[in-house]
Coordinates of C-alpha atoms in Angstrom, one line a residue:
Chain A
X1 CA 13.3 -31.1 7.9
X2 CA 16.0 -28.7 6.2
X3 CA 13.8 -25.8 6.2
X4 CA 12.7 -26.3 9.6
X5 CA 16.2 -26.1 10.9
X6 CA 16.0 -22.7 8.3
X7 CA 13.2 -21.0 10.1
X8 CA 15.0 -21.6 13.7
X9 CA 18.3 -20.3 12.3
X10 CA 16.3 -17.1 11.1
X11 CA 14.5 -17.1 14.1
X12 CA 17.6 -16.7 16.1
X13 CA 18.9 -14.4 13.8
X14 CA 16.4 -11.9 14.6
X15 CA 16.5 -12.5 18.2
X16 CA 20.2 -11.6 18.1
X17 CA 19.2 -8.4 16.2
X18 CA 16.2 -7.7 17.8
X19 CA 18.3 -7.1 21.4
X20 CA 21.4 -5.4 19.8
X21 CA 19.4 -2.7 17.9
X22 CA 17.0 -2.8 21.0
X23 CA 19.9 -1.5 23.0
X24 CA 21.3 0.8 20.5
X25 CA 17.9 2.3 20.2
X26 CA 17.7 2.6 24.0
X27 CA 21.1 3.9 24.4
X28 CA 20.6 6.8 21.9
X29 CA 17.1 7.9 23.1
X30 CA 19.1 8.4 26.7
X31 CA 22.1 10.5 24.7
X32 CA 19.4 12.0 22.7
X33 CA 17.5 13.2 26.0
X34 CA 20.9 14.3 27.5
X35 CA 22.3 16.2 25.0
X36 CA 18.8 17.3 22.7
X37 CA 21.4 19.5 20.8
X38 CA 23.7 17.0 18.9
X39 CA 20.3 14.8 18.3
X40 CA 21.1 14.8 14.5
X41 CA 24.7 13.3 14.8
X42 CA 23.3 10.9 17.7
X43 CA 20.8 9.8 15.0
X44 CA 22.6 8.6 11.9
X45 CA 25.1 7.5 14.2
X46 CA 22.5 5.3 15.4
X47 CA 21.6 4.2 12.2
X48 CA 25.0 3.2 11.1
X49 CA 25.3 0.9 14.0
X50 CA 21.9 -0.4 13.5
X51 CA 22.8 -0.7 9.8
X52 CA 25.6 -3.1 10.7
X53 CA 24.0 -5.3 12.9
X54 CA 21.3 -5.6 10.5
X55 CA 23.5 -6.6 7.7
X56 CA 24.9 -9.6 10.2
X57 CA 21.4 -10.6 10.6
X58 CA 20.5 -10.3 7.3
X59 CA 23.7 -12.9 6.3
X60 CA 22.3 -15.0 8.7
X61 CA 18.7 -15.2 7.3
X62 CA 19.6 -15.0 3.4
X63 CA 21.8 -17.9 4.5
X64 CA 18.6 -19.9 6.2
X65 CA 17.0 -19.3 3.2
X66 CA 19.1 -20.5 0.2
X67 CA 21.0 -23.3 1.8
X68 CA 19.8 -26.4 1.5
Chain B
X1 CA -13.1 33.3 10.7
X2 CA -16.1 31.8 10.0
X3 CA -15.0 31.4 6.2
X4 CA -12.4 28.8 7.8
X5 CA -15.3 26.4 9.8
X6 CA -17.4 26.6 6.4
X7 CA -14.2 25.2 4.6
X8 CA -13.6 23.0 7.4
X9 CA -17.0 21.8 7.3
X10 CA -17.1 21.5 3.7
X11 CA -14.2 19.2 4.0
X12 CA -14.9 16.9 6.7
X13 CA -18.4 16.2 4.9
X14 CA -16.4 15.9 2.0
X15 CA -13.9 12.8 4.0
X16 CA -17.0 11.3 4.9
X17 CA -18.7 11.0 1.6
X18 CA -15.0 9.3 0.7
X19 CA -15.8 7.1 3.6
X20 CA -19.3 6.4 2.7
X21 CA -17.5 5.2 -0.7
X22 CA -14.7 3.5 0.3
X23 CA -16.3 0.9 2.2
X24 CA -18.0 -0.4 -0.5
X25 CA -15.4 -0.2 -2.9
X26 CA -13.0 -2.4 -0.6
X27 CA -15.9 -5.0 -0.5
X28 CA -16.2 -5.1 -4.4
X29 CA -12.6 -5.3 -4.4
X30 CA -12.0 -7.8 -2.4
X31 CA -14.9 -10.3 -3.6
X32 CA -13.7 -9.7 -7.4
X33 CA -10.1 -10.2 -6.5
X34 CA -11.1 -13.5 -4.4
X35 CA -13.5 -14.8 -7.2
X36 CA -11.8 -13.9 -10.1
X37 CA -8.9 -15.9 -8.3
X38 CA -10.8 -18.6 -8.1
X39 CA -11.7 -18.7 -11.6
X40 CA -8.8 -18.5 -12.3
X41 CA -7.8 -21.6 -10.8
X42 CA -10.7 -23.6 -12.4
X43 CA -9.7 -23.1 -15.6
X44 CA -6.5 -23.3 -14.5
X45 CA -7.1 -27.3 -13.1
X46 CA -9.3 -28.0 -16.3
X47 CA -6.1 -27.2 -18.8
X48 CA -4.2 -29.7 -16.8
X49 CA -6.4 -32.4 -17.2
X50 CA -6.5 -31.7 -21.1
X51 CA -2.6 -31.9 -21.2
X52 CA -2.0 -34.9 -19.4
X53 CA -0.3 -37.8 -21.3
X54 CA -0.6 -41.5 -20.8
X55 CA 3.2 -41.6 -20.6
X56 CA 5.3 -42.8 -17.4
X57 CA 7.8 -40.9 -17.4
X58 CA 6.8 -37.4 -19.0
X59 CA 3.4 -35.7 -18.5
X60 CA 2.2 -32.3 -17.9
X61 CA 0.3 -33.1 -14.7
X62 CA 0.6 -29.6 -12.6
X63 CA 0.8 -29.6 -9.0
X64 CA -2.6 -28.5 -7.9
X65 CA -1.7 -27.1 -4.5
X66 CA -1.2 -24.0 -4.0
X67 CA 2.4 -23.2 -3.1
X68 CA 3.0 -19.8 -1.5
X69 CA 6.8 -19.8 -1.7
X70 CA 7.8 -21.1 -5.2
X71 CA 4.7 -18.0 -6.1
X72 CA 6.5 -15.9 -3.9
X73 CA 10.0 -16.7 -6.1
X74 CA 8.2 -16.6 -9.1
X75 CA 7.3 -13.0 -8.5
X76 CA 10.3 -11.5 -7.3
X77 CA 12.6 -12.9 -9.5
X78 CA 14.0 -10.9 -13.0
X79 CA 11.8 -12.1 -16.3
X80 CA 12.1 -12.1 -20.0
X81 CA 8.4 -11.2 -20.1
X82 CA 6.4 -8.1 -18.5
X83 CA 3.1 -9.2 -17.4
X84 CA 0.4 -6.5 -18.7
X85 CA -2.9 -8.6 -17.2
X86 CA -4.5 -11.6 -18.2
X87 CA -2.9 -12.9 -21.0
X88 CA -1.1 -10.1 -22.5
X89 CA 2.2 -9.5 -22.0
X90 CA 4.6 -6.5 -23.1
X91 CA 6.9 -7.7 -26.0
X92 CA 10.4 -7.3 -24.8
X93 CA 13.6 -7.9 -27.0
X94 CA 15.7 -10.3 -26.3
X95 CA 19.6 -11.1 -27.3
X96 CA 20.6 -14.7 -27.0
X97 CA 23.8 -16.4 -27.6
X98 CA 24.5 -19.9 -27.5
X99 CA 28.4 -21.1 -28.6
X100 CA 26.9 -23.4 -30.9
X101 CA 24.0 -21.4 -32.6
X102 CA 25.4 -17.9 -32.2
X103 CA 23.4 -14.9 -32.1
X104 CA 19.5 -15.0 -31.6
X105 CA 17.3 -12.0 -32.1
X106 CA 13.5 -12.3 -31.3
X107 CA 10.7 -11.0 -29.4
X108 CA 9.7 -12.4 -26.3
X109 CA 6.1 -12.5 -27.8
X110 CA 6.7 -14.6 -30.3
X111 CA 6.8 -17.7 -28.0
X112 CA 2.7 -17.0 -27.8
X113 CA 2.7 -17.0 -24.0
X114 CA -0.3 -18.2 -22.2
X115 CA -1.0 -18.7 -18.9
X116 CA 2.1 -17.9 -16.0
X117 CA 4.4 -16.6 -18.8
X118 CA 4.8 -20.3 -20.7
X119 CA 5.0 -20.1 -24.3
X120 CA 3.5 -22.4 -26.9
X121 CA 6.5 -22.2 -29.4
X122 CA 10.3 -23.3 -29.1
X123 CA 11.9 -21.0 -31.8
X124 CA 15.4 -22.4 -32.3
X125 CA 15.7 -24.2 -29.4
X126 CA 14.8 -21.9 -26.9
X127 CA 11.7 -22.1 -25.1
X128 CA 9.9 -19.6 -22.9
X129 CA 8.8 -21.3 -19.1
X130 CA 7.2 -19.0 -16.5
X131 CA 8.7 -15.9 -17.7
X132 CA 12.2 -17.1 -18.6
X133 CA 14.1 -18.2 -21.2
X134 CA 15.6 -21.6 -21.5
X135 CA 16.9 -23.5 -23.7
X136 CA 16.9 -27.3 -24.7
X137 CA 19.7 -29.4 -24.1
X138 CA 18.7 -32.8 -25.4
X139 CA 19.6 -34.4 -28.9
X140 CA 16.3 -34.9 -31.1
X141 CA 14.7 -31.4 -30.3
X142 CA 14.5 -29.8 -33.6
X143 CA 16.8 -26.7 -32.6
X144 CA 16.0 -24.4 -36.2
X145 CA 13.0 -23.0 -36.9
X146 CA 9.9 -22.6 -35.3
X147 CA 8.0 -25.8 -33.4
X148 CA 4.9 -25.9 -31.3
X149 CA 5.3 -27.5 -28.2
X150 CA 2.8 -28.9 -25.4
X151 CA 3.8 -28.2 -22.1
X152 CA 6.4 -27.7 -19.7
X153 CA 6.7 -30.3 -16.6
X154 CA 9.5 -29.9 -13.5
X155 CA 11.3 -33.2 -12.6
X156 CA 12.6 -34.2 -9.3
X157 CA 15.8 -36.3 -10.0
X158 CA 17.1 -38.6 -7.6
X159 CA 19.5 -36.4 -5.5
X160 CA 16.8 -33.5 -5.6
X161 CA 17.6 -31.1 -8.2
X162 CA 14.8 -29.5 -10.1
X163 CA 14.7 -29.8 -13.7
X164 CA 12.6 -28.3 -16.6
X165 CA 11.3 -30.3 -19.3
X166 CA 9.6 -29.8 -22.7
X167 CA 6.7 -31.9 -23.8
X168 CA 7.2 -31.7 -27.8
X169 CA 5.1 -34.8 -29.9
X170 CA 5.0 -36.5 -26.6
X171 CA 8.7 -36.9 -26.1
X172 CA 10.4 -35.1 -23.0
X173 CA 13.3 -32.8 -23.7
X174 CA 15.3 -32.0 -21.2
X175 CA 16.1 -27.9 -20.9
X176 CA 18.7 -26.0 -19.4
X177 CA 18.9 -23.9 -16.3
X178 CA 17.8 -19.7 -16.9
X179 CA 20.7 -18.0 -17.2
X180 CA 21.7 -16.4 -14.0
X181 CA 21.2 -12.7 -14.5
X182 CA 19.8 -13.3 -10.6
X183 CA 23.3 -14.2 -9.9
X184 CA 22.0 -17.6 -9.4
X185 CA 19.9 -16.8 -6.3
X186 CA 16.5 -17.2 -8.2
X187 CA 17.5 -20.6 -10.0
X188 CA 19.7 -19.9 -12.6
X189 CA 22.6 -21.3 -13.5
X190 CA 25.6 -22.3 -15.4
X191 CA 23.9 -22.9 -18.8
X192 CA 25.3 -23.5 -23.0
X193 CA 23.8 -19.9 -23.4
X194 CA 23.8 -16.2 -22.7
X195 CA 21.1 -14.1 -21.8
X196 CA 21.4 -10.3 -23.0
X197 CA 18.4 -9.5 -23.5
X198 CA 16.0 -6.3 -21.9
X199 CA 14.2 -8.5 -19.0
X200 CA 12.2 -6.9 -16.5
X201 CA 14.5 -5.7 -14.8
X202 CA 16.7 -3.9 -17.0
X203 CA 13.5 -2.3 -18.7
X204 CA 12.5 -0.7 -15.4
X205 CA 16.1 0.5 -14.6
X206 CA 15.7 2.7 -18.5
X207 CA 12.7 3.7 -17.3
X208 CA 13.5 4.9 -14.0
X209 CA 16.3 6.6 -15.9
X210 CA 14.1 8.7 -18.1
X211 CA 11.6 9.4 -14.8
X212 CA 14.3 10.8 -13.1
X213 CA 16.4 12.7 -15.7
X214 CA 13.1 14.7 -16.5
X215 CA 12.3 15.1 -13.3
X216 CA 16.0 16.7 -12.7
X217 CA 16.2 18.4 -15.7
X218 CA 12.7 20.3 -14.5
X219 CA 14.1 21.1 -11.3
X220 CA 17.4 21.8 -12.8
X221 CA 15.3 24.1 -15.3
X222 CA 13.2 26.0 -12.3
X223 CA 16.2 27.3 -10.8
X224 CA 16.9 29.2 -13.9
X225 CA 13.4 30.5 -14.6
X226 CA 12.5 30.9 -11.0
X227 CA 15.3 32.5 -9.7
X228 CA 15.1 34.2 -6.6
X229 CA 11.3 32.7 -5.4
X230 CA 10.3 29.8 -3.4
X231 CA 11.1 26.6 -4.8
X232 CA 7.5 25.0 -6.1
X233 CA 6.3 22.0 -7.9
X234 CA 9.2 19.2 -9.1
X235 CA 11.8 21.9 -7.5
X236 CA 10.2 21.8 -3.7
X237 CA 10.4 17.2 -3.5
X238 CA 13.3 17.3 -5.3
X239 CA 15.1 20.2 -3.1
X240 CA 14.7 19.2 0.8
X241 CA 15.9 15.4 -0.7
X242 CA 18.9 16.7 -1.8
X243 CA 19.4 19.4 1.0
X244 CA 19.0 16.8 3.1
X245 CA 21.6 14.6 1.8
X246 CA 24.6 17.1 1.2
X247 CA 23.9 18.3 4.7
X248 CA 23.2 15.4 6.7
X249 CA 25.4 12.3 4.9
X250 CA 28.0 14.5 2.6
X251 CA 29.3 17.2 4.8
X252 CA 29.4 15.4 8.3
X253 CA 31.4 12.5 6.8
X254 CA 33.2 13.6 4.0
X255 CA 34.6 17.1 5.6
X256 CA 36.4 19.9 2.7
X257 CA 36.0 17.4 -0.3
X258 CA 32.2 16.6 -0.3
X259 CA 31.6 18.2 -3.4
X260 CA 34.1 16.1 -5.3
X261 CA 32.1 13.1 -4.0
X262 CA 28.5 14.5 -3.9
X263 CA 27.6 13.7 -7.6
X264 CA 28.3 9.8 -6.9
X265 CA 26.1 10.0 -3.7
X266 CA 23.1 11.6 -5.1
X267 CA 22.6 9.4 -8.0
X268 CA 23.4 6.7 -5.7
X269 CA 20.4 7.7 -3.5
X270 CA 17.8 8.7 -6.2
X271 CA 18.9 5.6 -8.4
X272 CA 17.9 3.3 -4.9
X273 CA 15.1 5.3 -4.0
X274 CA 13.4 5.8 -7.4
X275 CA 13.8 2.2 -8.2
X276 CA 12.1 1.0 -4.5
X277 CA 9.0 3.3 -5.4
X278 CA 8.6 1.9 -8.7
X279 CA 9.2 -1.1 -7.5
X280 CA 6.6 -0.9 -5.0
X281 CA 3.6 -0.5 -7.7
X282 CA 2.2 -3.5 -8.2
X283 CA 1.2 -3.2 -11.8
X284 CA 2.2 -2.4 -15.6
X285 CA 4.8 0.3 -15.2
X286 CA 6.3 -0.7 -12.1
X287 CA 6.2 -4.4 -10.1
X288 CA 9.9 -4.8 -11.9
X289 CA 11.9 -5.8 -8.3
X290 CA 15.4 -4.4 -9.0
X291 CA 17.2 -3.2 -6.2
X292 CA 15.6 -7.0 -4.6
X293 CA 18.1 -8.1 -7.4
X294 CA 21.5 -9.2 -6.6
X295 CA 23.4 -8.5 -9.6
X296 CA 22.0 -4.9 -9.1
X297 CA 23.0 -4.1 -5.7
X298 CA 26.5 -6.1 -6.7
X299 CA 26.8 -4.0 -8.8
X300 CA 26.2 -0.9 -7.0
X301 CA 28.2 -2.1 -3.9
X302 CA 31.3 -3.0 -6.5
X303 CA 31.1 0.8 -7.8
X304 CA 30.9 2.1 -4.0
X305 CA 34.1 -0.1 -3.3
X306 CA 36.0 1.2 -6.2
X307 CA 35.0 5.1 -5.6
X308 CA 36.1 4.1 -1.9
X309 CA 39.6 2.5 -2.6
X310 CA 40.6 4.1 -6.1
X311 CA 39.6 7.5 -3.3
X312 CA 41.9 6.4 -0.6
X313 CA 44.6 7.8 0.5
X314 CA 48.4 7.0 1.7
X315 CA 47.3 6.8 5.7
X316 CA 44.1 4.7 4.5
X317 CA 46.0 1.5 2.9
X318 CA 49.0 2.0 5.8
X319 CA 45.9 1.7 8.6
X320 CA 45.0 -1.2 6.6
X321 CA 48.4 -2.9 5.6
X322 CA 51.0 -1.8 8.2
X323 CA 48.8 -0.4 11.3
X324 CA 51.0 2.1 13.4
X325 CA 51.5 2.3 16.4
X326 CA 50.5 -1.6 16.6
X327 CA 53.5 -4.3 18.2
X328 CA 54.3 -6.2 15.5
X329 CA 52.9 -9.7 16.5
X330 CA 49.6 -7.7 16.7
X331 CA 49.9 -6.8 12.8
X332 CA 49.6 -10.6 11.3
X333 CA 46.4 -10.7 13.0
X334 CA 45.6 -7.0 12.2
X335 CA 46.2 -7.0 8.9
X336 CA 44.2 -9.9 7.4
X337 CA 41.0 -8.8 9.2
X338 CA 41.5 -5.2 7.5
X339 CA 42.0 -7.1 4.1
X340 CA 38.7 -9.0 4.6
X341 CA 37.2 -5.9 5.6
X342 CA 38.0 -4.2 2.0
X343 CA 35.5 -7.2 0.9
X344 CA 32.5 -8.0 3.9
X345 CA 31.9 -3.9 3.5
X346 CA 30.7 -4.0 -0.1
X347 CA 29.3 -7.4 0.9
X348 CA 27.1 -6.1 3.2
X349 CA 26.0 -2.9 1.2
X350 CA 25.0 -5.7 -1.5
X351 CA 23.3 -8.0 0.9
X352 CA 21.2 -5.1 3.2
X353 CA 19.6 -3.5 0.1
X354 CA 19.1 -7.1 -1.4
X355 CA 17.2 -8.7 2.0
X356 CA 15.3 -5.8 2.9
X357 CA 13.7 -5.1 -0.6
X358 CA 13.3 -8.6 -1.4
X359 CA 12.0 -9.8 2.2
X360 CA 9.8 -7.0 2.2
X361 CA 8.1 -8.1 -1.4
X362 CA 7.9 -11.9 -0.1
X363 CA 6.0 -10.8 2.8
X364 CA 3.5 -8.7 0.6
X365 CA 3.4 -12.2 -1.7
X366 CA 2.6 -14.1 1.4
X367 CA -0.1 -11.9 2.4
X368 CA -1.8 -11.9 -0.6
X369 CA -1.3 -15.8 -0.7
X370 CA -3.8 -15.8 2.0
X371 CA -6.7 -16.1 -0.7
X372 CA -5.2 -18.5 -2.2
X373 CA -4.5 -20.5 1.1
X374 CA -8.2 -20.0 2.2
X375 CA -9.7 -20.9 -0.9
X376 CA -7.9 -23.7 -1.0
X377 CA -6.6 -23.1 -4.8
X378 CA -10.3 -21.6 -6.0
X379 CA -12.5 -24.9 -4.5
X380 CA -13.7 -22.5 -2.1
X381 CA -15.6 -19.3 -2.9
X382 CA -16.1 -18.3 0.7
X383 CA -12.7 -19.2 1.7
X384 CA -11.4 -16.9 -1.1
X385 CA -13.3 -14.3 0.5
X386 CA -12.7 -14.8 3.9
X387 CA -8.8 -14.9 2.6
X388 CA -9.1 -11.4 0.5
X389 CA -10.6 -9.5 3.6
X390 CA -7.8 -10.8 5.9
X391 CA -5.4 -10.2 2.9
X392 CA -6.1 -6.3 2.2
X393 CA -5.1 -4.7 5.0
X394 CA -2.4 -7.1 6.0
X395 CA -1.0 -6.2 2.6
X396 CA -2.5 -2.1 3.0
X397 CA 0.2 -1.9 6.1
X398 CA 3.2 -4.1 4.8
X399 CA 3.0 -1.7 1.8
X400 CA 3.3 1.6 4.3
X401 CA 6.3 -0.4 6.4
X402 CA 7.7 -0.7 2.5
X403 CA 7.0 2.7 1.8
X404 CA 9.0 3.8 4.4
X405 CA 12.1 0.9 3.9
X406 CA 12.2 2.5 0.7
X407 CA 13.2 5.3 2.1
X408 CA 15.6 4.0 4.7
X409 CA 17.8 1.8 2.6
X410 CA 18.3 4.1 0.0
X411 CA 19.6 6.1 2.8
X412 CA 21.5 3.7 4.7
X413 CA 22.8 2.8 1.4
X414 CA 24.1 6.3 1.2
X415 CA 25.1 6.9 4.5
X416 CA 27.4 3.9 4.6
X417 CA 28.9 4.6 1.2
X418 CA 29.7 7.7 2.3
X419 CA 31.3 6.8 5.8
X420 CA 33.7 4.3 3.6
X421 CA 34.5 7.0 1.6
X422 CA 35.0 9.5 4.2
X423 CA 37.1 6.7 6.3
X424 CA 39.5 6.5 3.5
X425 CA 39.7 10.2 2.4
X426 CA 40.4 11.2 6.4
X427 CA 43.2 13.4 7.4
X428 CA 45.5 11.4 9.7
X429 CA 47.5 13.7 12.4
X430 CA 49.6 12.3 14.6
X431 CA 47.4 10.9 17.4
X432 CA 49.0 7.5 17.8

């Protein structure tokens, strides 16, 4: 039953991640498209941000995994 | 011109000839890998019937299904053994110390291992199961010398922990947890001894030392000999990386002072990236999963978080102790989330190289599992089969998607090292 409830959690982890890199990614093809010229700094900028929300994500499902 | 569409011709018949072979060499491969699987198996299943005891409580009666995860574990977890291929295994040294024994110096071959990394031989005390050292904690076990033992057998006790035990003249012996050099995440534990020895792990961090310190030094070396020409060879990978790097993480974040920091960051990016790519081989000199390690990437986010605080200057701890231009209610709220911030930032450096490397690995386990799933634990030859050509290019494109990850979290790793580091090194003027 335990590792059930795990795959859920996980589940929900990467739903949560899924949108907010989804919108960061969508957000910084627009800048990108705006302003082509400061695409570089738009871009690992982006991947920061992405970077971050990842790692919360990541807590989440390490979490799912090793607690029983 | 027409010398180009003879070359061009020559190489497209050329790509399909490859073709024409490749087809048939992923067919062989997959039927061996699938049967020799099975086999496997067989003998696997016929060994267990052999061991098995008439006692109650102690036997060796293995589990005969197949279990993806606890494979999956297995696999990515450190060792005191290197697999070679069948039965042979790469001696590796290892340095034990128990309180009571003191220092133990020994070979990991000399516990005879056989199948899954087991040994045959307790030499005083300490016992070799799947890979890993352990060690017998149970009165009666002679704990000098050399003794054969039987088998190894896991126990479920009552409020579900997992225990090894040793079979020795048909009497169970109960042994102690591995030592956690997997910082516990893999199943180790608090145990009576220490591990020191080179595992796995640490032999593939010395070797990706000595790959990349030659490959350095002969880049290093070009720019003397070449001077003045196009970079070429060892120089031209090695160049755009690190171009790449200073201009793209070091400058933009870290201003003036880059160069001060740019030796830290550039092993910190090679020392990531070179152990992901030897991680990724599957066989002899790589297959060691280090930066899927946690003591590794605690390590390498504790060393970011000292460079980053030792590095920081006076407005960096006031923005984190005593925020300006902040009411002063504000600050007791302010100033703990700051504090907790000095620790969930190397947290997360540890945890995002950790979870990408090792979820990436347990998906290429998984994958491969399929033969094992189809052929129901080699009973079923067809299954196997039917497994192995569903496996290979499942496996063929998680290993590209790891390719690339490699790639990325040594450079995320990088990148967010440096925006710490550039966050506390920052100029404040007075824009409050």
């Amino acid at each position: 039953m335990t590792g059930t409830l795990a795959a859920i959690g996980a589940g929900l982890a990467v739903i949560g991640a899924g949108i907010g890199i989804g919108n960061i990614g969508s957000k910084a093809m627009e800048a990108i498209a705006r302003q082509p010229e400061v695409a570089g700094e738009i871009r690992s900028n982006m991947i920061i941000t992405a970077a971050l929300i990842e790692g919360a994500a990541l807590i989440a499902i390490i979490l799912s995994i090793f607690v029983k | 011109m027409p010398n180009f569409v003879a070359i061009l011709k020559k190489r497209n018949k050329r790509i399909i000839r490859m073709k024409k072979f490749m087809v048939p060499f992923i067919c062989l491969f997959v039927i061996m890998a699938s049967t020799s699987i099975a086999e496997g198996a067989e003998t696997q299943t016929g060994e267990s019937e052999n061991a098995t005891h008439n006692h109650d409580e102690c036997s060796c009666h293995h589990e005969e299904k197949y279990d993806p995860g606890a494979s999956a574990f297995h696999h990515i977890s450190d060792a005191n053994a290197f697999h070679l291929f069948g039965d042979y295994y790469l001696p590796l040294p290892c340095l034990l110390y128990a309180p009571a024994k003191g220092f133990t110096f020994l070979m990991s071959n000399d516990f005879d291992m056989h199948h899954h990394g087991s040994g045959t031989k307790a030499i005083d005390g300490y016992v070799m199961v799947h890979g890993s050292i352990m060690r017998v904690n149970q009165a009666g076990f002679p704990m000098e010398g050399e003794v054969e033992v039987t088998c190894y057998t896991e126990k479920t006790s009552a409020d579900g922990k997992v225990s090894f035990q040793v079979l020795y003249k048909d009497e169970c012996y109960k042994l102690d947890k591995k030592t956690s050099y997997d910082a516990g995440i893999m199943g180790g534990g608090v145990t009576s001894f220490y591990d020191f020895s080179i595992t796995k792990a640490v032999f593939t961090m010395l070797l990706a030392f000595l790959v990349l310190f030659f490959l350095f030094r002969k880049a290093a070396n070009s720019y003397v000999l070449r001077k003045g020409q196009a970079p070429k060879g060892v120089q031209a990978v090695i160049e755009p990386l690190f171009e790449f790097i200073r201009n793209e993480v070091a400058i933009p974040f870290l201003g003036s002072k880059y160069e001060k920091y740019l030796p830290y960051l550039m092993s910190v990016f090679f020392f990531i990236l070179g152990l992901n790519l030897i991680g990724q081989l599957p066989f002899f000199p790589g297959s060691g999963n280090v930066t899927g390690n946690l003591s590794v990437t605690l390590v390498l986010a504790v060393i970011a978080a000292l460079v980053t605080n030792f590095g920081g200057n006076k407005a960096y701890w006031q923005h984190i102790f005593n925020m300006p231009g902040v009411p002063l209610p504000i600050k007791f709220i302010l100033t703990p989330v700051e504090l907790l911030g000095l620790f969930i930032k190397p947290m997360t450096l540890m945890l995002r190289l950790f979870a990408n490397i090792t979820a990436g690995h347990i998906v290429i386990i998984i994958f491969v599992s399929l033969i094992f799933i189809f052929g129901e634990a080699g009973e079923s030859l067809s299954g196997s089969i039917l497994g192995g050509v569903m496996a290979v290019p499942l496996t063929l494109f998680m290993m590209a998607i790891e390719l690339l990850v490699a790639f990325v979290q040594a450079f995320v790793f990088c990148i967010l090292t440096a925006s710490y580091i550039g966050a506390a090194i920052e100029e404040h003027h007075e824009h409050h």
